[in-house]
mmCIF file of C-alpha atoms in Angstrom:
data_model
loop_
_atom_site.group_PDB
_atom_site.id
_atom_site.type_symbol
_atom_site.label_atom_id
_atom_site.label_comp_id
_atom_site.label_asym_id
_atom_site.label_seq_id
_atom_site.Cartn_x
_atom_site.Cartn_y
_atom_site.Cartn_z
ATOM 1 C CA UNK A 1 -6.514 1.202 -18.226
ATOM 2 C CA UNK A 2 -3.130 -0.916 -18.850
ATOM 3 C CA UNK A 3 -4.059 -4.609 -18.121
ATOM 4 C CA UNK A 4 -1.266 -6.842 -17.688
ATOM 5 C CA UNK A 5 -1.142 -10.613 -18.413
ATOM 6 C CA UNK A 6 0.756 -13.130 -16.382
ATOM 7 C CA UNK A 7 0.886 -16.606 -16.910
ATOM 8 C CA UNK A 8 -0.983 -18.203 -13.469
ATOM 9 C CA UNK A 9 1.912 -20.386 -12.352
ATOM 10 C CA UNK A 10 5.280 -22.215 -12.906
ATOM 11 C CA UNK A 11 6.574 -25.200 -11.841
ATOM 12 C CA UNK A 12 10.390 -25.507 -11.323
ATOM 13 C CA UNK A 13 12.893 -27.391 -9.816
ATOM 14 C CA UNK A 14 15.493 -26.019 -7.297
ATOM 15 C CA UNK A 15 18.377 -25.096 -8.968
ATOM 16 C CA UNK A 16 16.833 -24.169 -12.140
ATOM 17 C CA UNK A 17 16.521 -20.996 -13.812
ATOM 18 C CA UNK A 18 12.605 -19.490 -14.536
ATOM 19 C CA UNK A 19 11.908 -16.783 -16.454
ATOM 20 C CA UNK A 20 7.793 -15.097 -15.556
ATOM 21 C CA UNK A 21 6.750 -12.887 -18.391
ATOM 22 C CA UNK A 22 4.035 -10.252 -17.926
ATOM 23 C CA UNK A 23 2.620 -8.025 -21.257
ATOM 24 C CA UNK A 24 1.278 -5.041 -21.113
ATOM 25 C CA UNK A 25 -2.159 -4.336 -23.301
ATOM 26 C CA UNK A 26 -0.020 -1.355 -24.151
ATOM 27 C CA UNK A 27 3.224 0.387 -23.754
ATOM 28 C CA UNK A 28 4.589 1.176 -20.675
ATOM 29 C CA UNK A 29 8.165 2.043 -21.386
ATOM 30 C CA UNK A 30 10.337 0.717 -18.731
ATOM 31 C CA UNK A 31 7.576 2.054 -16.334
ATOM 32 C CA UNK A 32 7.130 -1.753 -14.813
ATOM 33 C CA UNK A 33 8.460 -2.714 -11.925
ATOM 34 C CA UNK A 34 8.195 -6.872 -9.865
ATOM 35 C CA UNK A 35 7.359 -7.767 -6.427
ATOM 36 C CA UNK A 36 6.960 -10.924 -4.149
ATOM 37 C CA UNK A 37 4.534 -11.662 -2.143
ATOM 38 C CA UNK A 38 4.723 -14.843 0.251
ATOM 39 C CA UNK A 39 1.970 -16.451 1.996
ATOM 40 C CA UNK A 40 0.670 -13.727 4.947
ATOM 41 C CA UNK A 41 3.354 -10.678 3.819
ATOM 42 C CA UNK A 42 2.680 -7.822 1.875
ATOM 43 C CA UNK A 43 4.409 -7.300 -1.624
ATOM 44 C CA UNK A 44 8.386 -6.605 -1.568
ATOM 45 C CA UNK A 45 9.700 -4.717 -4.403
ATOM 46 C CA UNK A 46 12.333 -6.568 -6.268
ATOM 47 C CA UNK A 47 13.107 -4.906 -9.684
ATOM 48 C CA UNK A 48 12.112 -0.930 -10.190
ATOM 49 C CA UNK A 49 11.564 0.325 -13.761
ATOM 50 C CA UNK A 50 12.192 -2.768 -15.916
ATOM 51 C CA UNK A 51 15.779 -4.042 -14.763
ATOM 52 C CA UNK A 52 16.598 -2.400 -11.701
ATOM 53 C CA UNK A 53 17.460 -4.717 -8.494
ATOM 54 C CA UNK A 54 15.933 -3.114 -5.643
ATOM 55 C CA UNK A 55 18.901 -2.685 -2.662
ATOM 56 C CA UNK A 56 19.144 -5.735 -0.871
ATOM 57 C CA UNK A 57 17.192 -8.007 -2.948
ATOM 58 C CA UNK A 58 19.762 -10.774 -4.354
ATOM 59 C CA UNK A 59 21.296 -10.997 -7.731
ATOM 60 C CA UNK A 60 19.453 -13.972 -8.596
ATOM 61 C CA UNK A 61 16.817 -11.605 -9.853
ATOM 62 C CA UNK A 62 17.205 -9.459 -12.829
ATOM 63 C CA UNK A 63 14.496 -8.280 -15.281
ATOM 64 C CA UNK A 64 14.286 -7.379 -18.652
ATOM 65 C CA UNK A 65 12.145 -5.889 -21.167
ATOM 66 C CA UNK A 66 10.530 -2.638 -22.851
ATOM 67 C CA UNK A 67 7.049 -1.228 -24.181
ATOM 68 C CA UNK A 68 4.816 -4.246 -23.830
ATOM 69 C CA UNK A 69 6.976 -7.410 -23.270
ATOM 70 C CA UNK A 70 8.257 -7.746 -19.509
ATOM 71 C CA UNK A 71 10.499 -11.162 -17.877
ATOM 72 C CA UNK A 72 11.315 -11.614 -14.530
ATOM 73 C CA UNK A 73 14.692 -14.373 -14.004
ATOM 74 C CA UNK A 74 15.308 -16.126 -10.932
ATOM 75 C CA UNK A 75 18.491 -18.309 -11.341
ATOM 76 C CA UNK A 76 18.722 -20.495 -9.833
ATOM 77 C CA UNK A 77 15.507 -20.831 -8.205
ATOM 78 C CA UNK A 78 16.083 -21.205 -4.443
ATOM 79 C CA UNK A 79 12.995 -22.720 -1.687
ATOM 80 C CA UNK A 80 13.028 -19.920 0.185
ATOM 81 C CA UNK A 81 11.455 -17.834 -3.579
ATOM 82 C CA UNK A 82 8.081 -20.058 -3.373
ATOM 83 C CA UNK A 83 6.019 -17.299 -3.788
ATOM 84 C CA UNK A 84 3.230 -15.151 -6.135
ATOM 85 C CA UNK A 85 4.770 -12.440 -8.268
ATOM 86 C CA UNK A 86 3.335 -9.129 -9.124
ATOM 87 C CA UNK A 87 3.847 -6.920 -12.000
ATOM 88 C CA UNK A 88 2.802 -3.125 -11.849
ATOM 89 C CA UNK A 89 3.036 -0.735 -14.461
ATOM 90 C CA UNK A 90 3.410 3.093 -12.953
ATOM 91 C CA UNK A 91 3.273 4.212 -16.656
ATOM 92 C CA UNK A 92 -0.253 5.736 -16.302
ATOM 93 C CA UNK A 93 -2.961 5.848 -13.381
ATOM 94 C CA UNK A 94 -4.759 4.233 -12.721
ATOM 95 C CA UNK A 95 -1.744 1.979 -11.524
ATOM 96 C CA UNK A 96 -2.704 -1.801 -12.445
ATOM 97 C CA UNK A 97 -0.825 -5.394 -11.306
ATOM 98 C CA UNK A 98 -0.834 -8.259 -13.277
ATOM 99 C CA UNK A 99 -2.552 -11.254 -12.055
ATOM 100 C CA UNK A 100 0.147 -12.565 -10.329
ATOM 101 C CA UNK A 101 2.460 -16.087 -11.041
ATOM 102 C CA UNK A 102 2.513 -18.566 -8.569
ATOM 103 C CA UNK A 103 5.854 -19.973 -7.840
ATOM 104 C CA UNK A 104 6.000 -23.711 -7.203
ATOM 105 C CA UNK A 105 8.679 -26.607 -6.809
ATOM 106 C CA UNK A 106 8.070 -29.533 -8.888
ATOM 107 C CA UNK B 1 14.369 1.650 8.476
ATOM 108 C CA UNK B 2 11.607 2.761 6.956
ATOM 109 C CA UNK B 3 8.010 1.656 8.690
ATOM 110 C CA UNK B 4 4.110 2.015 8.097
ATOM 111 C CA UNK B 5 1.978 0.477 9.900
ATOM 112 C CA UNK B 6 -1.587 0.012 8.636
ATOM 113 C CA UNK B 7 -4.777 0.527 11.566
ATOM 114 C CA UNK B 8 -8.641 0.609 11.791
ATOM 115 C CA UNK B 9 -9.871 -2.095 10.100
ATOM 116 C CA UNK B 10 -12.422 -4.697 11.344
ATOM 117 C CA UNK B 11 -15.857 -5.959 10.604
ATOM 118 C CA UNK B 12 -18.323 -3.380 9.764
ATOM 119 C CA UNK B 13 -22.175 -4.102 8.260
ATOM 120 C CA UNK B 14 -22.710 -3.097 4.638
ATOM 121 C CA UNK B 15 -23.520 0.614 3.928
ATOM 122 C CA UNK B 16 -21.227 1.990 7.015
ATOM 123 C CA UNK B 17 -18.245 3.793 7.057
ATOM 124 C CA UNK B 18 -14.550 2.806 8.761
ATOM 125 C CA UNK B 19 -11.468 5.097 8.742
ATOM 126 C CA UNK B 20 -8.070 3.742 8.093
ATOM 127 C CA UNK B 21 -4.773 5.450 9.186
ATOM 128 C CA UNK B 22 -1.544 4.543 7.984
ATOM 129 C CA UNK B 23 1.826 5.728 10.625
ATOM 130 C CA UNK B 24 4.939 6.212 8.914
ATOM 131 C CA UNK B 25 8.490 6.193 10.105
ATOM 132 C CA UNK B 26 12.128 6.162 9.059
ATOM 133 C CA UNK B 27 11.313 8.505 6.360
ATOM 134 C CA UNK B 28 10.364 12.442 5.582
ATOM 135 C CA UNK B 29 6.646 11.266 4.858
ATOM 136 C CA UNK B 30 6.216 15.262 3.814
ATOM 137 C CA UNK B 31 7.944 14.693 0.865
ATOM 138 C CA UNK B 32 6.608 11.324 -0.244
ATOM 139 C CA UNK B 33 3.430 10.792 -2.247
ATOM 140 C CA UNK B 34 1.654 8.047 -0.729
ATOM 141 C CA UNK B 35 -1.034 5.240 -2.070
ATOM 142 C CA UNK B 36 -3.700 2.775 -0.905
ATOM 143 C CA UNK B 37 -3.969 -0.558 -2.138
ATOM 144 C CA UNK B 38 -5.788 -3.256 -1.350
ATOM 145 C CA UNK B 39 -6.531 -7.220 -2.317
ATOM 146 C CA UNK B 40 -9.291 -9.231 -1.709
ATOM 147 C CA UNK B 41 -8.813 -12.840 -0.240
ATOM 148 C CA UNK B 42 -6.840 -14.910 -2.546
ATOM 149 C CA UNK B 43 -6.994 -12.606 -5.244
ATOM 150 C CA UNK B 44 -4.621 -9.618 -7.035
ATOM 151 C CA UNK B 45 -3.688 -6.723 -6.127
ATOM 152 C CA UNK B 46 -6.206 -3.087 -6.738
ATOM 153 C CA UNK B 47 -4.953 0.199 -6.779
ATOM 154 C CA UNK B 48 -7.080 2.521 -4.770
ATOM 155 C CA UNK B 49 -5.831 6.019 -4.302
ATOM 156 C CA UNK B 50 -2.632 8.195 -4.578
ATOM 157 C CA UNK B 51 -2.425 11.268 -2.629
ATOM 158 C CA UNK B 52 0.717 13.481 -3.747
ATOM 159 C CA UNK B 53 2.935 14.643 -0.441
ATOM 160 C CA UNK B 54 1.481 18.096 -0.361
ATOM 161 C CA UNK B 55 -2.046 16.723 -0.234
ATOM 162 C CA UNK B 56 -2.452 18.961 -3.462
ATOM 163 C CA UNK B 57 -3.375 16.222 -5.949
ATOM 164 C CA UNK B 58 -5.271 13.005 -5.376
ATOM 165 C CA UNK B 59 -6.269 9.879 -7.158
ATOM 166 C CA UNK B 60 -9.084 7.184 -7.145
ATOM 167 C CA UNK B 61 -9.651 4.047 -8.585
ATOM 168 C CA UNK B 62 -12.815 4.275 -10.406
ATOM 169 C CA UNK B 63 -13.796 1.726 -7.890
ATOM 170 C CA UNK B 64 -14.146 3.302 -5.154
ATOM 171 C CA UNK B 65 -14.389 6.884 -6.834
ATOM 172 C CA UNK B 66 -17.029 9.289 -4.156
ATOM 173 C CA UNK B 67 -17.066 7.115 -1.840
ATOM 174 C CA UNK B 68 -13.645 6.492 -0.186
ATOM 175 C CA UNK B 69 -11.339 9.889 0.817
ATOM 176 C CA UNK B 70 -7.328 9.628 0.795
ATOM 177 C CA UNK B 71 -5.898 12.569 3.175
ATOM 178 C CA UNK B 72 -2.945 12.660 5.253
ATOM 179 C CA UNK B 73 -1.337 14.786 8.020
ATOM 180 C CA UNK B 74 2.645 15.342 7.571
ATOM 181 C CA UNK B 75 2.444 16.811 11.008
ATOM 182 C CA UNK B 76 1.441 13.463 12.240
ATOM 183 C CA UNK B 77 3.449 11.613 9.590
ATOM 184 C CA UNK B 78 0.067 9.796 8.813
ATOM 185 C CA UNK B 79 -2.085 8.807 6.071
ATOM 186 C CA UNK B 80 -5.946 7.680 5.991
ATOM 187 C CA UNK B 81 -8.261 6.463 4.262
ATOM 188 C CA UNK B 82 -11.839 7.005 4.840
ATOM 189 C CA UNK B 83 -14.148 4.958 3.717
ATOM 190 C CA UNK B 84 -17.925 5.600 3.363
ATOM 191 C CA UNK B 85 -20.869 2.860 1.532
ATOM 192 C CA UNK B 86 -18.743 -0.131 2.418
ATOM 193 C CA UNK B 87 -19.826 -2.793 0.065
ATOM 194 C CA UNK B 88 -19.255 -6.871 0.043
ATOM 195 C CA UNK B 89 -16.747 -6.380 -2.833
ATOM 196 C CA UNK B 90 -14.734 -4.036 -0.559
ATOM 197 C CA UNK B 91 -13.788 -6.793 1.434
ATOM 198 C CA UNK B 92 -10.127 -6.751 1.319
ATOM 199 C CA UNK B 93 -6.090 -6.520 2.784
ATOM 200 C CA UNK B 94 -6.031 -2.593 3.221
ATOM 201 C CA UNK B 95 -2.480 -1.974 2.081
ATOM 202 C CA UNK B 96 -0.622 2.020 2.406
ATOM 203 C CA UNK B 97 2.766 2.552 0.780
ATOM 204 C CA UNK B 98 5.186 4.975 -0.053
ATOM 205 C CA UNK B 99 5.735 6.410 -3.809
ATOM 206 C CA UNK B 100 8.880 7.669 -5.590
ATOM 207 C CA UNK B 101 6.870 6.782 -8.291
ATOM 208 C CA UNK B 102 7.476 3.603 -7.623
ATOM 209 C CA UNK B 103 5.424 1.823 -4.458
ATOM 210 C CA UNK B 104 8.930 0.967 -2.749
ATOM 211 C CA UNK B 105 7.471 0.332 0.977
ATOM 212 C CA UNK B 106 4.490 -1.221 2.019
ATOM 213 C CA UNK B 107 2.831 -1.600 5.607
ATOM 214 C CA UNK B 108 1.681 -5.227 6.549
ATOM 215 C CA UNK B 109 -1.968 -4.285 5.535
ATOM 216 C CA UNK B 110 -5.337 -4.262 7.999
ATOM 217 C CA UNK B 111 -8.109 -6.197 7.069
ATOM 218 C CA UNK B 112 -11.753 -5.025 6.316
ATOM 219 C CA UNK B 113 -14.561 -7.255 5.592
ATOM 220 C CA UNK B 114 -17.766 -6.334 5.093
ATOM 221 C CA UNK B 115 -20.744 -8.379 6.013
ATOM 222 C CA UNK B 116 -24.239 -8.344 6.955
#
């Protein structure tokens, strides 16, 4: 199985630009894709197949990366993106998720 | 708008069985592969199952491999999950969503916890 590593949480101030990385225990192309989950929702898809903003999601997220090494950028950080974000890889089944990052404001 | 909307959870006693169904809407669910996915309280997210939109290929986690059943009905536009030798561990959010091969809709999950 691809296992993916996320740091646990970030701490940022509003405003501010963050950057969440996520690596892969092996490549996965551009077969990764983010979502955000707030407290009580399901996950919402925000960037499809490395860099791709999912319609309606707002251009303060973009995402980069390739093969193993995988960022998610929110800038600038705004309250309403305190939240835990998910990376998937659809690379190979079984599908996995990172760990998740949990958003906070310092 | 696309919908799916997650039913038949609960509380059941360990060793039973409990039957999900997922309804979908705003969408041609017959030509959609769809998955199951689920997270235990304040934890990650788990893959489950993928069933491809012609029912002709499906997937398990290893998991919950022979003991949990991914089907759906396009003439109902609905997916299950049935679920047999509930354990503790499958306590969990009970999440369906669509595929492109990419899980771009999810339902707002039903909850299933298992306990003596």
């Amino acid at each position: 199985d691809t296992v993916l590593t996320q740091s646990p949480a970030l701490a940022v101030s509003l405003g501010q630009r963050v950057t969440i990385s996520c690596r892969a225990s092996k490549s996965v192309s551009t077969y990764m894709h983010w979502y955000q989950q707030k407290s009580g929702q399901q996950p919402k898809l925000l960037i499809y197949s490395a860099s791709n903003l999912e319609s309606g999601v707002p251009s303060r997220f973009s995402g980069s990366g390739s093969g193993t090494d995988f960022t998610l950028t929110i800038d600038p950080v705004e309250a309403d993106d305190i939240a835990n974000y998910y990376c998937q890889q659809s690379n190979e089944l079984p599908l996995t998720f990172g760990s998740g990052t949990k958003l906070e404001i310092k | 708008e696309v919908q799916l909307v997650e039913s038949g959870g609960g509380l059941v006693k360990p060793g039973s069985s409990l039957k999900l169904s997922c309804v979908a809407s705003g969408f041609t669910f017959s030509s959609y592969g769809m998955h199951w996915i689920r997270q235990a309280p304040k934890k990650g997210l788990e893959w489950i199952a993928l069933i491809y939109y012609d029912s002709s290929n499906k997937y398990y986690a290893d998991s919950v491999k022979g003991r949990f059943t991914i089907s759906r009905d396009n003439s109902k536009n609905t997916l299950y999950l049935e679920m047999n030798s509930l354990r503790s561990e499958d306590t969990a959010m009970y999440y369906c969503a669509k595929s492109t091969g990419i899980t771009d809709y999810w339902g707002q999950g039903v909850m299933v916890t298992v306990s003596s």
